Coordinates of C-alpha atoms and ligand atoms in Angstrom, one line a residue:
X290 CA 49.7 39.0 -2.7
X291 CA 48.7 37.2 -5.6
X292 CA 47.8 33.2 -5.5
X293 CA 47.5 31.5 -8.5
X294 CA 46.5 27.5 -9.4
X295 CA 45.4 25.5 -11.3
X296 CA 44.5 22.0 -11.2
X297 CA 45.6 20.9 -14.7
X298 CA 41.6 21.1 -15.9
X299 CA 41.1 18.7 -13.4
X300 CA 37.6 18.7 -12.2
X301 CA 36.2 15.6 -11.8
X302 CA 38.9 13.4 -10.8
X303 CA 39.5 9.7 -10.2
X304 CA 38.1 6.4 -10.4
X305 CA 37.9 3.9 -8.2
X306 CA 39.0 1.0 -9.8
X307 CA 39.4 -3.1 -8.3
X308 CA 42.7 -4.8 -9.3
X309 CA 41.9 -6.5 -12.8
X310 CA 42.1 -10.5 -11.7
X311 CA 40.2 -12.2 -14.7
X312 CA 42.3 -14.9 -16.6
X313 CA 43.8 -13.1 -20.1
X314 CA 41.9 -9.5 -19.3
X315 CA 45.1 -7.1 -18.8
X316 CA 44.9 -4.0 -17.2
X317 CA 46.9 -0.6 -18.5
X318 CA 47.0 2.7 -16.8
X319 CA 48.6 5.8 -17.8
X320 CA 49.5 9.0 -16.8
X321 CA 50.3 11.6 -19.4
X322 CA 49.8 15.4 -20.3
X323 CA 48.3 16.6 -23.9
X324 CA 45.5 19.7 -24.6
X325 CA 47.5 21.1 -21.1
X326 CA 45.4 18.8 -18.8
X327 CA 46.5 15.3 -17.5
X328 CA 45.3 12.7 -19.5
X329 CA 44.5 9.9 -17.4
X330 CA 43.9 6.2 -18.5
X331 CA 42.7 2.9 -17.5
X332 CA 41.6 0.4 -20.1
X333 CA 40.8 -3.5 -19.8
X334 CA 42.3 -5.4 -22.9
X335 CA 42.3 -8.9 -23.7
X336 CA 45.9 -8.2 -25.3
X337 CA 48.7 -8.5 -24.0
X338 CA 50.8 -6.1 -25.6
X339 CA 48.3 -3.2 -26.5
X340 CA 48.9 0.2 -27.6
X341 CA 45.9 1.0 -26.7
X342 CA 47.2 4.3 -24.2
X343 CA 49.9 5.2 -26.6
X344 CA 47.5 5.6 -29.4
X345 CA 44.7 7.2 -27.6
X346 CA 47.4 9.8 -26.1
X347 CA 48.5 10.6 -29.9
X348 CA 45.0 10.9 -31.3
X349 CA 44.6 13.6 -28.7
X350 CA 47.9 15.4 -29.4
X351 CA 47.2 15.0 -33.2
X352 CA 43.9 16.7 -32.9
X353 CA 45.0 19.9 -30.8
X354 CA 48.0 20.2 -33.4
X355 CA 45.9 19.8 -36.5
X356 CA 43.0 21.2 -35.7
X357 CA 41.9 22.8 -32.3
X358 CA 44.6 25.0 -31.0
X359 CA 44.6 28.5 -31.1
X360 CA 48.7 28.6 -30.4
X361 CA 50.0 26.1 -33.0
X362 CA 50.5 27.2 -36.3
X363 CA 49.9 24.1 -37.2
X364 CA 46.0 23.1 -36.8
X365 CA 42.8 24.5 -38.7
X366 CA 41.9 27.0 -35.4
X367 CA 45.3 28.6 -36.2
X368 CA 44.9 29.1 -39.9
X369 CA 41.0 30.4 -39.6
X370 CA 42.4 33.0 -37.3
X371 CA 45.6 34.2 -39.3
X372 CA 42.6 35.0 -42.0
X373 CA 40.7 37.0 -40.3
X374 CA 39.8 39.9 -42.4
X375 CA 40.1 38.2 -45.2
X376 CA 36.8 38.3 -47.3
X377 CA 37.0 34.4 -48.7
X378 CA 38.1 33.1 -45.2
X379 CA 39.5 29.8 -44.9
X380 CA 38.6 26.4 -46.0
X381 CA 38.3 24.1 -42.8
X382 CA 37.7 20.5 -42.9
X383 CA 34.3 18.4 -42.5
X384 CA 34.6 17.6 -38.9
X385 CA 35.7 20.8 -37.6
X386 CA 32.7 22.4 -39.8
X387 CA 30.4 19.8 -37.8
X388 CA 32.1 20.9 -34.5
X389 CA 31.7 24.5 -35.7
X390 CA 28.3 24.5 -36.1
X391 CA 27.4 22.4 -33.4
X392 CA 29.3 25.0 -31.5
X393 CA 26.8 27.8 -32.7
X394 CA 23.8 26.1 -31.7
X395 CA 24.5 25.8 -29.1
X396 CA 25.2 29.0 -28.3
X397 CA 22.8 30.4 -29.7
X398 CA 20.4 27.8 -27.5
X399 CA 22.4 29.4 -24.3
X400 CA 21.5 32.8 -25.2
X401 CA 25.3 33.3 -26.5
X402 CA 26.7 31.9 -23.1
X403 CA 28.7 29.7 -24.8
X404 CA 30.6 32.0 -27.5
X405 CA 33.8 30.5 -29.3
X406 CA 34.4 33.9 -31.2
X407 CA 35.6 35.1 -27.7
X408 CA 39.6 34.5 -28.6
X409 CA 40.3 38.2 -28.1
X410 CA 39.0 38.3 -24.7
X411 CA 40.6 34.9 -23.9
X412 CA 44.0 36.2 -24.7
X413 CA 43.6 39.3 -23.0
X414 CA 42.7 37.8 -19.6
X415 CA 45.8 35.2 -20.9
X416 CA 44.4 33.0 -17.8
X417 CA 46.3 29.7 -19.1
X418 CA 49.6 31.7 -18.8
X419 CA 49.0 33.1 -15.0
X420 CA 47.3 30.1 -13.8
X421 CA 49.7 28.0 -14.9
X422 CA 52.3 30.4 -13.1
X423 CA 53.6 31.2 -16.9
X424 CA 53.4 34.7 -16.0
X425 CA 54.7 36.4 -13.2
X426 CA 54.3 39.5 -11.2
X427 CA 51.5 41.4 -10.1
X428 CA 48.3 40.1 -11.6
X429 CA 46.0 42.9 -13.1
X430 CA 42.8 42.4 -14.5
X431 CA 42.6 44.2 -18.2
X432 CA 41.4 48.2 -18.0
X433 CA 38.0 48.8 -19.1
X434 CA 39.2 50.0 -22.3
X435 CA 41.0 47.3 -23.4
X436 CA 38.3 44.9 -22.4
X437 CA 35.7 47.1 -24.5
X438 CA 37.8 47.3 -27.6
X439 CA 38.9 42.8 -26.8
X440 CA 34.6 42.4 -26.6
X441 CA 34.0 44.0 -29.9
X442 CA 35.5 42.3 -31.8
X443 CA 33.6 39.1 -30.1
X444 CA 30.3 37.6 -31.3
X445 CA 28.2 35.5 -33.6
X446 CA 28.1 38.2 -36.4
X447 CA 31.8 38.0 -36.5
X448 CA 31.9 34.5 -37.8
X449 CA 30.4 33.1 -40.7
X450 CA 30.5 29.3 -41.5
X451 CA 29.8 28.8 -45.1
X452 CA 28.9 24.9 -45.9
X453 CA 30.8 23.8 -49.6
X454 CA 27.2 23.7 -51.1
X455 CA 27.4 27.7 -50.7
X456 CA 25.3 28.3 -47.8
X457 CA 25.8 30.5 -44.8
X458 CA 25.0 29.1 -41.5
X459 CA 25.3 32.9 -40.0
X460 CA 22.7 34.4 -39.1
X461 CA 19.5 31.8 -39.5
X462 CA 19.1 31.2 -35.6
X463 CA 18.5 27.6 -34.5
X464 CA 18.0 26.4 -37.8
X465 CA 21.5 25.9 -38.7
X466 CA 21.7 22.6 -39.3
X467 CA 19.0 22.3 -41.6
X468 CA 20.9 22.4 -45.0
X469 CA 23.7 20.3 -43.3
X470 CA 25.6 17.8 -45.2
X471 CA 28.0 15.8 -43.5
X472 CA 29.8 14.9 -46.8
X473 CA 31.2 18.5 -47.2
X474 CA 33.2 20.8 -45.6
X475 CA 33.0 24.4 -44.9
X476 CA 35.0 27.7 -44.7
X477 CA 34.8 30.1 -41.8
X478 CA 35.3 33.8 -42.7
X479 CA 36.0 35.6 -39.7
X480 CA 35.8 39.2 -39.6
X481 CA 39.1 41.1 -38.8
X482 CA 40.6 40.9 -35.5
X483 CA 38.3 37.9 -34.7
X484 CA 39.5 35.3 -33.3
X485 CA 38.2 31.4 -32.5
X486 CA 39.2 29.7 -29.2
X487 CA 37.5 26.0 -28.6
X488 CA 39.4 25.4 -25.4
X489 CA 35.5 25.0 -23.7
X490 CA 35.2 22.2 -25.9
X491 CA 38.4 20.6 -27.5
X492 CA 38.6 18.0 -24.6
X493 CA 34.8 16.7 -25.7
X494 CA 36.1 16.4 -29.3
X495 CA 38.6 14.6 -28.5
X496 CA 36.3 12.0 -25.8
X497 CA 34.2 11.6 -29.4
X498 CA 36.8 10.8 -31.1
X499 CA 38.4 8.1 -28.5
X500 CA 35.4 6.4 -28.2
X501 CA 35.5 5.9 -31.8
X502 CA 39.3 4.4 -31.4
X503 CA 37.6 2.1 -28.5
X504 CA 34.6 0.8 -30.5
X505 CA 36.9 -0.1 -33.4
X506 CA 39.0 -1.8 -31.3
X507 CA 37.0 -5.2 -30.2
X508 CA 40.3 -6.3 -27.7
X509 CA 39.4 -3.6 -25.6
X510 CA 36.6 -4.4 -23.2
X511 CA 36.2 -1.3 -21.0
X512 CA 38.1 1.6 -20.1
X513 CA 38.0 4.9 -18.2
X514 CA 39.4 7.8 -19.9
X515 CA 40.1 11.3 -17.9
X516 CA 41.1 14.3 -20.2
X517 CA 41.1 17.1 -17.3
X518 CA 37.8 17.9 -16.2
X519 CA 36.1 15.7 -19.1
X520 CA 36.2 12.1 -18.7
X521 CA 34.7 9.2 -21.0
X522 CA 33.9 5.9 -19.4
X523 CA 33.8 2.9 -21.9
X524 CA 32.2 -1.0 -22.2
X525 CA 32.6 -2.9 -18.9
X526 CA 34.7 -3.9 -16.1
X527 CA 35.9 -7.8 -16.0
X528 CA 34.7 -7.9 -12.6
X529 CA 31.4 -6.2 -13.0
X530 CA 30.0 -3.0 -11.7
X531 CA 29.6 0.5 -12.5
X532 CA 32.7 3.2 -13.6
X533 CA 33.0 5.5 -10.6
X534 CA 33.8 9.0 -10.9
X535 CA 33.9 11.4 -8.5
X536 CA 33.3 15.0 -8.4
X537 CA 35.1 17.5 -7.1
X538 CA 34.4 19.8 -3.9
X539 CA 34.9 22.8 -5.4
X540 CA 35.8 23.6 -2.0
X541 CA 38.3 21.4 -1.2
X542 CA 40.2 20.3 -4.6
X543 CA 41.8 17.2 -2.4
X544 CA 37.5 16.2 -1.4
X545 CA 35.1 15.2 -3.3
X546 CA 31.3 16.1 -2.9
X547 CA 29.5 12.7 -4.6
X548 CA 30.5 9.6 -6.9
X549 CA 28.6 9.2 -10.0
X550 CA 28.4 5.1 -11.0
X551 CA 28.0 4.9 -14.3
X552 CA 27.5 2.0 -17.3
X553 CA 29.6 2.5 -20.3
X554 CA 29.7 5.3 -23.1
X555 CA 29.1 8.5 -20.5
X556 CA 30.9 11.6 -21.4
X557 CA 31.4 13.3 -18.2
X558 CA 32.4 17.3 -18.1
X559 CA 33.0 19.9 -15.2
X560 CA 33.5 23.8 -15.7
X561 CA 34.2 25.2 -11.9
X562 CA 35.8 28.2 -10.8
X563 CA 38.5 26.7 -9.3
X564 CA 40.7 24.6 -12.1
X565 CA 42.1 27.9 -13.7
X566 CA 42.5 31.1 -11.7
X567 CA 44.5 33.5 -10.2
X568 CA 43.4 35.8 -6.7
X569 CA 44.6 39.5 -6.3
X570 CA 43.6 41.5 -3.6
X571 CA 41.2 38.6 -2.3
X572 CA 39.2 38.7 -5.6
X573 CA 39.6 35.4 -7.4
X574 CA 39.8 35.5 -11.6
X575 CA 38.6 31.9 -13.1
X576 CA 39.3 31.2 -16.9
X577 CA 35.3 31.1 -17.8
X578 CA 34.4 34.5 -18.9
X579 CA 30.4 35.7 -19.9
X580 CA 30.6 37.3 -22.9
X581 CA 28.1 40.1 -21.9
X582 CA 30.6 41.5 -19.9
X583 CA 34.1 40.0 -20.7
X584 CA 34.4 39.5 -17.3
X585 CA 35.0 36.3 -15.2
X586 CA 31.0 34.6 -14.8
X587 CA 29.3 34.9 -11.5
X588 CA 26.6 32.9 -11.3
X589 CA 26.4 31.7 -8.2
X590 CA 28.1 28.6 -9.6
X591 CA 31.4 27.4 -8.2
X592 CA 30.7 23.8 -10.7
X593 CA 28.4 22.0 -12.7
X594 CA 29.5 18.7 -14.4
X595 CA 27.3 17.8 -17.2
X596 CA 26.1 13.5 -18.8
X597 CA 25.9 13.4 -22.5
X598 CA 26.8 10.5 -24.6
X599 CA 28.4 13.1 -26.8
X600 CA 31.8 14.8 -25.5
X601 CA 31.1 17.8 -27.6
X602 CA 28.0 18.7 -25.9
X603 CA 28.8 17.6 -22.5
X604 CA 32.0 19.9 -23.1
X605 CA 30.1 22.6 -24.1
X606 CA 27.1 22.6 -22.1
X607 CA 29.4 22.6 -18.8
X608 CA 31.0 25.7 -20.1
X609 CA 27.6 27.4 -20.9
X610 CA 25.7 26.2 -17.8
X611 CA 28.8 27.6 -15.7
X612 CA 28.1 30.7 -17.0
X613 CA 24.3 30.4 -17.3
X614 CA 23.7 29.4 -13.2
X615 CA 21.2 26.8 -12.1
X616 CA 17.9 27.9 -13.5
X617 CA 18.6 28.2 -16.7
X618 CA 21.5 25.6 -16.9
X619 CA 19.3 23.3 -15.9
X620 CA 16.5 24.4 -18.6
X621 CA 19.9 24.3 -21.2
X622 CA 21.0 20.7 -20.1
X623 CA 17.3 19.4 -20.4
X624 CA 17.1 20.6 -23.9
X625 CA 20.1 18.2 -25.1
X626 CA 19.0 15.2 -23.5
X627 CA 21.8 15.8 -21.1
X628 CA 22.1 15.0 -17.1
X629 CA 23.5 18.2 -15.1
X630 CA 24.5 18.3 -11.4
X631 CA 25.7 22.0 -9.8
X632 CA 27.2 22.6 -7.0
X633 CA 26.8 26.0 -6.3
X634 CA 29.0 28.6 -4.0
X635 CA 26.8 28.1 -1.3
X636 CA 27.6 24.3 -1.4
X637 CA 24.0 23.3 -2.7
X638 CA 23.7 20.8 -5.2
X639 CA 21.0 20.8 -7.3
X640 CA 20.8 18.5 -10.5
X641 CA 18.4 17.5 -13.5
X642 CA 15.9 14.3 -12.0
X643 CA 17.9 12.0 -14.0
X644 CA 21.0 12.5 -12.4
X645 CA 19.9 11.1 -9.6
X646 CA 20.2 7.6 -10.2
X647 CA 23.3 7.9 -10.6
X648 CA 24.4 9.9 -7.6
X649 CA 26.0 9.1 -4.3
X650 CA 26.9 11.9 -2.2
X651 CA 29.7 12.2 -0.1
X652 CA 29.3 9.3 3.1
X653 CA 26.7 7.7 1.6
X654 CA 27.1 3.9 0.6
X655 CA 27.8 3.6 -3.1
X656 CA 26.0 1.3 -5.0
X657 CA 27.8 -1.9 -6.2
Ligands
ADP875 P1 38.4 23.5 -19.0 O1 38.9 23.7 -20.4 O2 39.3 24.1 -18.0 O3 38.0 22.1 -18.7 P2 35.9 24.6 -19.8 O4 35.5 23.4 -20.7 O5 34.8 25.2 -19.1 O6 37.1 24.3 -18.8 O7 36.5 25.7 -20.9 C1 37.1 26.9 -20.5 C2 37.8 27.5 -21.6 O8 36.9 27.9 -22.6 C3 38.6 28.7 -21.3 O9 39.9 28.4 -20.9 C4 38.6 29.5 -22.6 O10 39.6 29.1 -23.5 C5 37.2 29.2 -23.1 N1 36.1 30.0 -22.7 C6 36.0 30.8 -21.6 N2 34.8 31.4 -21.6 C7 34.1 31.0 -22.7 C8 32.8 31.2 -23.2 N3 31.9 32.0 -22.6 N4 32.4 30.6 -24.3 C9 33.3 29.8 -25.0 N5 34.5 29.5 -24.5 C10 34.9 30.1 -23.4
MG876 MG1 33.6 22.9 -21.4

């Protein structure tokens, strides 16, 4: 018997919004797909007529096309991959260079838990496709052998990110970032049969860059933006109060464990074990794989959802922490300034002190 599901990336959830009744404040809401999640809006604009939800829902379809997807022959991911092997790489533009790097620290700072190279062991598992119910039939996990020969061609030293000014970020630890200049570019030389896949943070990259369309649009006053499990929460409601936003029981995907009330310019991210996966033979297969083994993490985690005011990092940290499990999440989040809140298979939830303020578990009053 095999089960699969998948809840469209959708970790944390839903707001709970009041009905907008301020004099010339409208309220849109959408409800789309783009990046294979749900794309979920609500913005507060004092015009009438905006295109506020069409725009932000192109700027997120633009940037998996042009630059993040691994399937689209199309985007930057794509053409990096297509030249692996080839000893003078491919050029790659300024911001996914910054992402790119960022990327690398921090997995280097998660002791390589977070590890973009890992596109050969993504594919293999081809999780998206099964989870998805793409693929039918009996589910296998890969043979040891194949998994072995997908893992070596995996890690840091199979990437190198050259900046335009001729230096190599590979292989000079933490320090990356020292010689970067934003003004420049880069080009990633990928080692053959390497492959790049950003899906742990694509949805954070494209929260930075909506929050960008937002602050350069003064009509728009607040807004609440779900991409999947990563949400962005923006400016202020007419009729005051904090964004709500639930997190998910990883227990019960149709329950919720706590409300976080938040102010504006949060970047909220869940990784669990139970938005992508497939069960055979009562074992269940999740789409978050540690790259010391190639195999699905266990880490006593079932999720953690992760505060930054940076989608990137919020993206990326819930991935790594996932994989890390609570100690050492915990240690990872604090690092990056972030807030991080894990519900682990056990049901305990622990989280970072400043979470706290923030948090309302389930049948407790929530703050106003
Ligand atoms: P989602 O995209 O479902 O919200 P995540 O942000 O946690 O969840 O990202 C999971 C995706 O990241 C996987 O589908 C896969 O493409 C990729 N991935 C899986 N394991 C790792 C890893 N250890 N490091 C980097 N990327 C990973
Ligand atoms: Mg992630």
């Amino acid at each position: 018997m095999k089960k699969f599901f998948c809840v469209s990336g959708a970790a944390v959830l839903f707001w709970l919004l009041g009905g907008c009744s301020f004099e010339k404040t409208q309220q849109v809401q959408s409800v789309d797909t783009a990046m294979g999640t749900v794309v979920q809006q609500s913005i507060y604009t004092r015009e009438a007529d905006s295109g506020a939800a069409r725009d932000i829902l192109e700027l997120t379809k633009s940037l998996e096309q042009e630059m993040l997807s691994r399937r689209l022959d199309s985007s930057q991911v794509y053409a990096v991959n297509a030249g692996a092997g080839k000893p003078e790489g491919t050029e790659v533009s300024e911001e996914l260079a910054q992402i790119l790097r960022t990327c690398i620290r921090i997995g280097e700072d998660s002791g390589g838990a977070l590890d973009i190279t890992l596109g050969p062991v993504v594919q293999l598992w081809d999780m998206d496709a099964w989870a998805a119910g793409e693929r039918t039939g009996e589910f296998q996990p890969p043979g040891e052998e194949a998994l072995t020969e997908a893992l070596g061609l995996c890690g840091r030293d199979k990437m190198q990110l050259w900046e335009d000014s001729g230096e190599s970020s590979q292989g000079n630890g933490g320090e990356a970032e020292d010689h970067v200049d934003a003004s420049v570019g880069g080009r990633v030389i990928l080692s053959a049969g390497a492959c790049l896949d950003l899906g742990a943070v694509g949805k954070g990259v494209a929260l930075d860059r909506i929050l960008v369309y937002l602050e350069e649009h003064k009509e728009i006053l607040g807004a609440v933006i779900s991409l999947g499990g990563s949400i962005l929460t923006y400016g202020e409601k007419p009729e005051g109060g904090g964004w709500r936003v639930a997190v998910m029981d990883p227990f019960d995907t149709s329950a919720y464990v706590g409300i976080l009330t938040l102010d504006g310019g949060w970047c909220v991210s869940t990784s669990g074990d139970y938005q992508r996966f497939v069960e055979a033979e009562g074992v269940r297969y999740h789409h978050i794989y540690d790259p010391s083994s190639g195999y699905p993490a266990q880490s006593g985690v079932a999720g953690v959802t992760i505060l930054s005011h940076s989608g990137l990092e919020s993206d990326a940290l819930s991935t790594a922490c996932f994989i890390l499990g609570v100690e050492a999440g915990l240690e990872l989040a604090e690092r990056y300034g972030a807030e991080a809140l894990f519900v682990e298979k056990d049901g305990r939830v622990t989280m970072t002190a400043g979470m706290e303020q923030y948090w309302s578990p389930v049948g407790e009053r929530i703050p106003e």
